[in-house]
Amino acid sequence: MNNERLYQVIVAPHISEKATLIAEANNQYTFKVSPDATKREIKLAVEQLFEVTVLRVNTVNIKGKTKRTARGFGKRNDIRKAYVTLAEGQEIELGGE
């Protein structure tokens, strides 16, 4: 996979309270990924970008909420998240931890 596609597949790390707890307990890391990315592409991208061994990739599609604004109704963007499980003893440094 070329470098250009690597950076298109992994959009950003998803940092939240739940993602932090999962990372500490299960050695899983959460990323926002491209809507058209496959599990195989996600695995290759994480392995090449962070130089780790990926055991499993689980994905979830999250529909954007409809919110009421002063001008009517609006909708947040849909996102796709990937939960990446790493091999025992490996970790990824995210955000200057």
mmCIF file of N, CA and C in Angstrom:
data_model
loop_
_atom_site.group_PDB
_atom_site.id
_atom_site.type_symbol
_atom_site.label_atom_id
_atom_site.label_comp_id
_atom_site.label_asym_id
_atom_site.label_seq_id
_atom_site.Cartn_x
_atom_site.Cartn_y
_atom_site.Cartn_z
ATOM 1 N N MET A 1 0.853 -1.168 0.000
ATOM 2 C CA MET A 1 0.000 0.000 0.000
ATOM 3 C C MET A 1 0.902 1.235 0.000
ATOM 4 N N ASN A 2 0.586 2.197 -0.860
ATOM 5 C CA ASN A 2 1.425 3.392 -0.950
ATOM 6 C C ASN A 2 1.150 4.354 0.209
ATOM 7 N N ASN A 3 2.103 5.246 0.455
ATOM 8 C CA ASN A 3 2.012 6.159 1.599
ATOM 9 C C ASN A 3 0.802 7.076 1.523
ATOM 10 N N GLU A 4 0.417 7.465 0.330
ATOM 11 C CA GLU A 4 -0.730 8.347 0.167
ATOM 12 C C GLU A 4 -2.004 7.684 0.684
ATOM 13 N N ARG A 5 -2.186 6.418 0.355
ATOM 14 C CA ARG A 5 -3.377 5.687 0.797
ATOM 15 C C ARG A 5 -3.348 5.439 2.316
ATOM 16 N N LEU A 6 -2.149 5.248 2.889
ATOM 17 C CA LEU A 6 -2.046 5.050 4.339
ATOM 18 C C LEU A 6 -2.669 6.213 5.096
ATOM 19 N N TYR A 7 -2.369 7.424 4.660
ATOM 20 C CA TYR A 7 -2.871 8.603 5.345
ATOM 21 C C TYR A 7 -4.326 8.900 4.994
ATOM 22 N N GLN A 8 -4.863 8.301 3.947
ATOM 23 C CA GLN A 8 -6.280 8.436 3.645
ATOM 24 C C GLN A 8 -7.107 7.458 4.470
ATOM 25 N N VAL A 9 -6.549 6.292 4.777
ATOM 26 C CA VAL A 9 -7.274 5.273 5.538
ATOM 27 C C VAL A 9 -7.428 5.712 6.994
ATOM 28 N N ILE A 10 -6.332 6.073 7.657
ATOM 29 C CA ILE A 10 -6.362 6.520 9.053
ATOM 30 C C ILE A 10 -6.560 8.029 9.057
ATOM 31 N N VAL A 11 -7.736 8.478 9.476
ATOM 32 C CA VAL A 11 -8.036 9.910 9.485
ATOM 33 C C VAL A 11 -7.445 10.568 10.727
ATOM 34 N N ALA A 12 -7.705 9.988 11.912
ATOM 35 C CA ALA A 12 -7.222 10.567 13.169
ATOM 36 C C ALA A 12 -7.412 9.554 14.287
ATOM 37 N N PRO A 13 -6.637 9.690 15.363
ATOM 38 C CA PRO A 13 -6.938 8.866 16.535
ATOM 39 C C PRO A 13 -8.197 9.400 17.209
ATOM 40 N N HIS A 14 -8.996 8.518 17.760
ATOM 41 C CA HIS A 14 -10.210 8.926 18.476
ATOM 42 C C HIS A 14 -9.896 8.856 19.963
ATOM 43 N N ILE A 15 -9.773 10.021 20.585
ATOM 44 C CA ILE A 15 -9.399 10.086 21.992
ATOM 45 C C ILE A 15 -10.616 10.505 22.806
ATOM 46 N N SER A 16 -11.053 9.604 23.671
ATOM 47 C CA SER A 16 -12.175 9.865 24.564
ATOM 48 C C SER A 16 -11.941 9.082 25.842
ATOM 49 N N GLU A 17 -12.826 9.249 26.794
ATOM 50 C CA GLU A 17 -12.686 8.526 28.055
ATOM 51 C C GLU A 17 -12.812 7.021 27.821
ATOM 52 N N LYS A 18 -13.785 6.627 27.017
ATOM 53 C CA LYS A 18 -13.983 5.201 26.719
ATOM 54 C C LYS A 18 -12.773 4.628 25.979
ATOM 55 N N ALA A 19 -12.251 5.357 25.005
ATOM 56 C CA ALA A 19 -11.098 4.882 24.237
ATOM 57 C C ALA A 19 -9.873 4.717 25.130
ATOM 58 N N THR A 20 -9.698 5.601 26.105
ATOM 59 C CA THR A 20 -8.569 5.502 27.024
ATOM 60 C C THR A 20 -8.697 4.281 27.921
ATOM 61 N N LEU A 21 -9.898 4.025 28.430
ATOM 62 C CA LEU A 21 -10.119 2.854 29.276
ATOM 63 C C LEU A 21 -9.894 1.551 28.512
ATOM 64 N N ILE A 22 -10.351 1.500 27.270
ATOM 65 C CA ILE A 22 -10.164 0.303 26.442
ATOM 66 C C ILE A 22 -8.681 0.089 26.147
ATOM 67 N N ALA A 23 -7.951 1.165 25.899
ATOM 68 C CA ALA A 23 -6.525 1.052 25.604
ATOM 69 C C ALA A 23 -5.765 0.486 26.800
ATOM 70 N N GLU A 24 -6.121 0.930 27.999
ATOM 71 C CA GLU A 24 -5.438 0.448 29.196
ATOM 72 C C GLU A 24 -5.797 -0.992 29.524
ATOM 73 N N ALA A 25 -7.065 -1.358 29.368
ATOM 74 C CA ALA A 25 -7.534 -2.682 29.780
ATOM 75 C C ALA A 25 -7.262 -3.768 28.742
ATOM 76 N N ASN A 26 -7.529 -3.484 27.467
ATOM 77 C CA ASN A 26 -7.515 -4.526 26.431
ATOM 78 C C ASN A 26 -6.438 -4.366 25.381
ATOM 79 N N ASN A 27 -5.591 -3.350 25.510
ATOM 80 C CA ASN A 27 -4.563 -3.073 24.506
ATOM 81 C C ASN A 27 -5.186 -2.819 23.131
ATOM 82 N N GLN A 28 -6.327 -2.116 23.125
ATOM 83 C CA GLN A 28 -7.010 -1.735 21.886
ATOM 84 C C GLN A 28 -6.916 -0.219 21.722
ATOM 85 N N TYR A 29 -6.720 0.208 20.498
ATOM 86 C CA TYR A 29 -6.655 1.634 20.192
ATOM 87 C C TYR A 29 -7.746 1.964 19.195
ATOM 88 N N THR A 30 -8.291 3.177 19.310
ATOM 89 C CA THR A 30 -9.424 3.594 18.500
ATOM 90 C C THR A 30 -8.987 4.676 17.524
ATOM 91 N N PHE A 31 -9.383 4.506 16.252
ATOM 92 C CA PHE A 31 -9.056 5.470 15.208
ATOM 93 C C PHE A 31 -10.305 5.821 14.418
ATOM 94 N N LYS A 32 -10.392 7.075 13.985
ATOM 95 C CA LYS A 32 -11.389 7.453 12.988
ATOM 96 C C LYS A 32 -10.789 7.067 11.642
ATOM 97 N N VAL A 33 -11.559 6.365 10.819
ATOM 98 C CA VAL A 33 -11.040 5.883 9.545
ATOM 99 C C VAL A 33 -11.940 6.331 8.410
ATOM 100 N N SER A 34 -11.440 6.189 7.209
ATOM 101 C CA SER A 34 -12.178 6.549 6.010
ATOM 102 C C SER A 34 -13.400 5.642 5.857
ATOM 103 N N PRO A 35 -14.523 6.173 5.383
ATOM 104 C CA PRO A 35 -15.736 5.352 5.235
ATOM 105 C C PRO A 35 -15.576 4.179 4.269
ATOM 106 N N ASP A 36 -14.639 4.274 3.329
ATOM 107 C CA ASP A 36 -14.473 3.192 2.358
ATOM 108 C C ASP A 36 -13.306 2.261 2.694
ATOM 109 N N ALA A 37 -12.701 2.427 3.863
ATOM 110 C CA ALA A 37 -11.552 1.607 4.251
ATOM 111 C C ALA A 37 -12.005 0.214 4.682
ATOM 112 N N THR A 38 -11.264 -0.797 4.251
ATOM 113 C CA THR A 38 -11.552 -2.167 4.666
ATOM 114 C C THR A 38 -10.723 -2.505 5.903
ATOM 115 N N LYS A 39 -11.085 -3.600 6.565
ATOM 116 C CA LYS A 39 -10.340 -4.021 7.752
ATOM 117 C C LYS A 39 -8.897 -4.359 7.394
ATOM 118 N N ARG A 40 -8.707 -4.950 6.252
ATOM 119 C CA ARG A 40 -7.351 -5.300 5.804
ATOM 120 C C ARG A 40 -6.501 -4.044 5.596
ATOM 121 N N GLU A 41 -7.088 -3.020 4.967
ATOM 122 C CA GLU A 41 -6.365 -1.763 4.756
ATOM 123 C C GLU A 41 -6.036 -1.083 6.086
ATOM 124 N N ILE A 42 -6.974 -1.120 7.027
ATOM 125 C CA ILE A 42 -6.749 -0.513 8.332
ATOM 126 C C ILE A 42 -5.600 -1.218 9.047
ATOM 127 N N LYS A 43 -5.601 -2.552 8.988
ATOM 128 C CA LYS A 43 -4.536 -3.324 9.630
ATOM 129 C C LYS A 43 -3.174 -2.979 9.036
ATOM 130 N N LEU A 44 -3.078 -2.959 7.706
ATOM 131 C CA LEU A 44 -1.811 -2.632 7.052
ATOM 132 C C LEU A 44 -1.356 -1.206 7.374
ATOM 133 N N ALA A 45 -2.298 -0.260 7.392
ATOM 134 C CA ALA A 45 -1.955 1.131 7.661
ATOM 135 C C ALA A 45 -1.409 1.300 9.077
ATOM 136 N N VAL A 46 -2.058 0.691 10.069
ATOM 137 C CA VAL A 46 -1.595 0.821 11.452
ATOM 138 C C VAL A 46 -0.240 0.146 11.622
ATOM 139 N N GLU A 47 -0.069 -1.026 11.027
ATOM 140 C CA GLU A 47 1.206 -1.734 11.144
ATOM 141 C C GLU A 47 2.349 -0.942 10.526
ATOM 142 N N GLN A 48 2.115 -0.324 9.374
ATOM 143 C CA GLN A 48 3.178 0.417 8.703
ATOM 144 C C GLN A 48 3.442 1.779 9.341
ATOM 145 N N LEU A 49 2.399 2.471 9.782
ATOM 146 C CA LEU A 49 2.583 3.806 10.355
ATOM 147 C C LEU A 49 3.185 3.764 11.758
ATOM 148 N N PHE A 50 2.773 2.795 12.576
ATOM 149 C CA PHE A 50 3.201 2.766 13.972
ATOM 150 C C PHE A 50 4.177 1.637 14.290
ATOM 151 N N GLU A 51 4.502 0.807 13.305
ATOM 152 C CA GLU A 51 5.452 -0.301 13.447
ATOM 153 C C GLU A 51 5.087 -1.204 14.619
ATOM 154 N N VAL A 52 3.853 -1.714 14.602
ATOM 155 C CA VAL A 52 3.351 -2.643 15.606
ATOM 156 C C VAL A 52 2.718 -3.834 14.901
ATOM 157 N N THR A 53 2.369 -4.873 15.660
ATOM 158 C CA THR A 53 1.685 -6.037 15.114
ATOM 159 C C THR A 53 0.219 -5.981 15.522
ATOM 160 N N VAL A 54 -0.670 -5.999 14.547
ATOM 161 C CA VAL A 54 -2.104 -5.920 14.786
ATOM 162 C C VAL A 54 -2.679 -7.333 14.776
ATOM 163 N N LEU A 55 -3.416 -7.678 15.834
ATOM 164 C CA LEU A 55 -4.054 -8.986 15.903
ATOM 165 C C LEU A 55 -5.455 -8.980 15.292
ATOM 166 N N ARG A 56 -6.216 -7.905 15.577
ATOM 167 C CA ARG A 56 -7.621 -7.886 15.161
ATOM 168 C C ARG A 56 -8.070 -6.448 14.929
ATOM 169 N N VAL A 57 -9.015 -6.277 13.992
ATOM 170 C CA VAL A 57 -9.610 -4.970 13.714
ATOM 171 C C VAL A 57 -11.129 -5.120 13.733
ATOM 172 N N ASN A 58 -11.783 -4.323 14.571
ATOM 173 C CA ASN A 58 -13.248 -4.271 14.604
ATOM 174 C C ASN A 58 -13.661 -2.868 14.180
ATOM 175 N N THR A 59 -14.691 -2.773 13.344
ATOM 176 C CA THR A 59 -15.135 -1.462 12.869
ATOM 177 C C THR A 59 -16.587 -1.231 13.263
ATOM 178 N N VAL A 60 -16.944 0.045 13.374
ATOM 179 C CA VAL A 60 -18.312 0.432 13.682
ATOM 180 C C VAL A 60 -18.630 1.717 12.918
ATOM 181 N N ASN A 61 -19.823 1.764 12.327
ATOM 182 C CA ASN A 61 -20.297 2.961 11.639
ATOM 183 C C ASN A 61 -21.239 3.703 12.568
ATOM 184 N N ILE A 62 -20.971 4.980 12.798
ATOM 185 C CA ILE A 62 -21.784 5.777 13.695
ATOM 186 C C ILE A 62 -22.513 6.840 12.886
ATOM 187 N N LYS A 63 -23.827 6.810 12.969
ATOM 188 C CA LYS A 63 -24.641 7.781 12.250
ATOM 189 C C LYS A 63 -24.645 9.101 13.003
ATOM 190 N N GLY A 64 -24.553 10.200 12.264
ATOM 191 C CA GLY A 64 -24.542 11.521 12.878
ATOM 192 C C GLY A 64 -25.893 11.873 13.470
ATOM 193 N N LYS A 65 -25.867 12.536 14.608
ATOM 194 C CA LYS A 65 -27.105 12.920 15.278
ATOM 195 C C LYS A 65 -27.756 14.094 14.563
ATOM 196 N N THR A 66 -29.068 14.150 14.622
ATOM 197 C CA THR A 66 -29.815 15.302 14.134
ATOM 198 C C THR A 66 -29.947 16.276 15.290
ATOM 199 N N LYS A 67 -29.543 17.507 15.065
ATOM 200 C CA LYS A 67 -29.563 18.519 16.109
ATOM 201 C C LYS A 67 -30.418 19.695 15.670
ATOM 202 N N ARG A 68 -31.098 20.297 16.628
ATOM 203 C CA ARG A 68 -31.907 21.470 16.350
ATOM 204 C C ARG A 68 -31.043 22.715 16.540
ATOM 205 N N THR A 69 -31.102 23.620 15.575
ATOM 206 C CA THR A 69 -30.383 24.880 15.668
ATOM 207 C C THR A 69 -31.380 26.021 15.573
ATOM 208 N N ALA A 70 -30.894 27.241 15.660
ATOM 209 C CA ALA A 70 -31.775 28.400 15.572
ATOM 210 C C ALA A 70 -32.415 28.513 14.192
ATOM 211 N N ARG A 71 -31.784 27.923 13.192
ATOM 212 C CA ARG A 71 -32.284 28.022 11.810
ATOM 213 C C ARG A 71 -32.950 26.757 11.317
ATOM 214 N N GLY A 72 -33.304 25.887 12.213
ATOM 215 C CA GLY A 72 -33.947 24.645 11.801
ATOM 216 C C GLY A 72 -33.183 23.452 12.317
ATOM 217 N N PHE A 73 -33.141 22.398 11.511
ATOM 218 C CA PHE A 73 -32.462 21.182 11.915
ATOM 219 C C PHE A 73 -31.180 21.002 11.127
ATOM 220 N N GLY A 74 -30.184 20.476 11.784
ATOM 221 C CA GLY A 74 -28.920 20.173 11.144
ATOM 222 C C GLY A 74 -28.525 18.752 11.495
ATOM 223 N N LYS A 75 -27.518 18.234 10.824
ATOM 224 C CA LYS A 75 -27.082 16.860 11.068
ATOM 225 C C LYS A 75 -25.576 16.835 11.175
ATOM 226 N N ARG A 76 -25.078 16.132 12.196
ATOM 227 C CA ARG A 76 -23.640 15.947 12.328
ATOM 228 C C ARG A 76 -23.178 14.917 11.305
ATOM 229 N N ASN A 77 -21.889 14.923 11.039
ATOM 230 C CA ASN A 77 -21.335 13.993 10.055
ATOM 231 C C ASN A 77 -21.339 12.561 10.586
ATOM 232 N N ASP A 78 -21.519 11.604 9.674
ATOM 233 C CA ASP A 78 -21.363 10.198 10.007
ATOM 234 C C ASP A 78 -19.865 9.911 10.115
ATOM 235 N N ILE A 79 -19.487 9.017 11.038
ATOM 236 C CA ILE A 79 -18.078 8.641 11.151
ATOM 237 C C ILE A 79 -17.962 7.122 11.215
ATOM 238 N N ARG A 80 -16.795 6.633 10.902
ATOM 239 C CA ARG A 80 -16.490 5.212 11.009
ATOM 240 C C ARG A 80 -15.278 5.086 11.927
ATOM 241 N N LYS A 81 -15.407 4.239 12.944
ATOM 242 C CA LYS A 81 -14.318 4.040 13.891
ATOM 243 C C LYS A 81 -13.794 2.626 13.764
ATOM 244 N N ALA A 82 -12.507 2.468 14.037
ATOM 245 C CA ALA A 82 -11.881 1.151 14.040
ATOM 246 C C ALA A 82 -11.241 0.928 15.401
ATOM 247 N N TYR A 83 -11.564 -0.215 16.011
ATOM 248 C CA TYR A 83 -10.925 -0.634 17.252
ATOM 249 C C TYR A 83 -9.849 -1.642 16.866
ATOM 250 N N VAL A 84 -8.580 -1.282 17.095
ATOM 251 C CA VAL A 84 -7.434 -2.082 16.667
ATOM 252 C C VAL A 84 -6.803 -2.738 17.897
ATOM 253 N N THR A 85 -6.752 -4.077 17.899
ATOM 254 C CA THR A 85 -6.131 -4.823 18.989
ATOM 255 C C THR A 85 -4.700 -5.148 18.616
ATOM 256 N N LEU A 86 -3.769 -4.796 19.515
ATOM 257 C CA LEU A 86 -2.352 -5.021 19.263
ATOM 258 C C LEU A 86 -1.877 -6.288 19.965
ATOM 259 N N ALA A 87 -0.727 -6.779 19.525
ATOM 260 C CA ALA A 87 -0.106 -7.942 20.157
ATOM 261 C C ALA A 87 0.331 -7.586 21.572
ATOM 262 N N GLU A 88 0.491 -8.604 22.397
ATOM 263 C CA GLU A 88 0.883 -8.432 23.796
ATOM 264 C C GLU A 88 2.214 -7.681 23.909
ATOM 265 N N GLY A 89 2.252 -6.686 24.783
ATOM 266 C CA GLY A 89 3.477 -5.946 25.038
ATOM 267 C C GLY A 89 3.750 -4.794 24.096
ATOM 268 N N GLN A 90 2.872 -4.541 23.124
ATOM 269 C CA GLN A 90 3.083 -3.429 22.191
ATOM 270 C C GLN A 90 2.115 -2.313 22.512
ATOM 271 N N GLU A 91 2.515 -1.091 22.199
ATOM 272 C CA GLU A 91 1.655 0.050 22.432
ATOM 273 C C GLU A 91 1.942 1.139 21.409
ATOM 274 N N ILE A 92 0.992 2.062 21.310
ATOM 275 C CA ILE A 92 1.101 3.207 20.396
ATOM 276 C C ILE A 92 1.072 4.465 21.242
ATOM 277 N N GLU A 93 2.006 5.369 20.997
ATOM 278 C CA GLU A 93 2.020 6.658 21.697
ATOM 279 C C GLU A 93 1.119 7.632 20.938
ATOM 280 N N LEU A 94 0.040 8.052 21.569
ATOM 281 C CA LEU A 94 -0.895 8.998 20.951
ATOM 282 C C LEU A 94 -0.944 10.278 21.788
ATOM 283 N N GLY A 95 -0.691 11.393 21.169
ATOM 284 C CA GLY A 95 -0.890 12.688 21.819
ATOM 285 C C GLY A 95 0.040 13.002 22.963
ATOM 286 N N GLY A 96 1.278 12.612 22.905
ATOM 287 C CA GLY A 96 2.263 13.006 23.897
ATOM 288 C C GLY A 96 2.007 12.456 25.290
ATOM 289 N N GLU A 97 1.600 11.228 25.395
ATOM 290 C CA GLU A 97 1.328 10.622 26.709
ATOM 291 C C GLU A 97 2.591 10.402 27.485
#
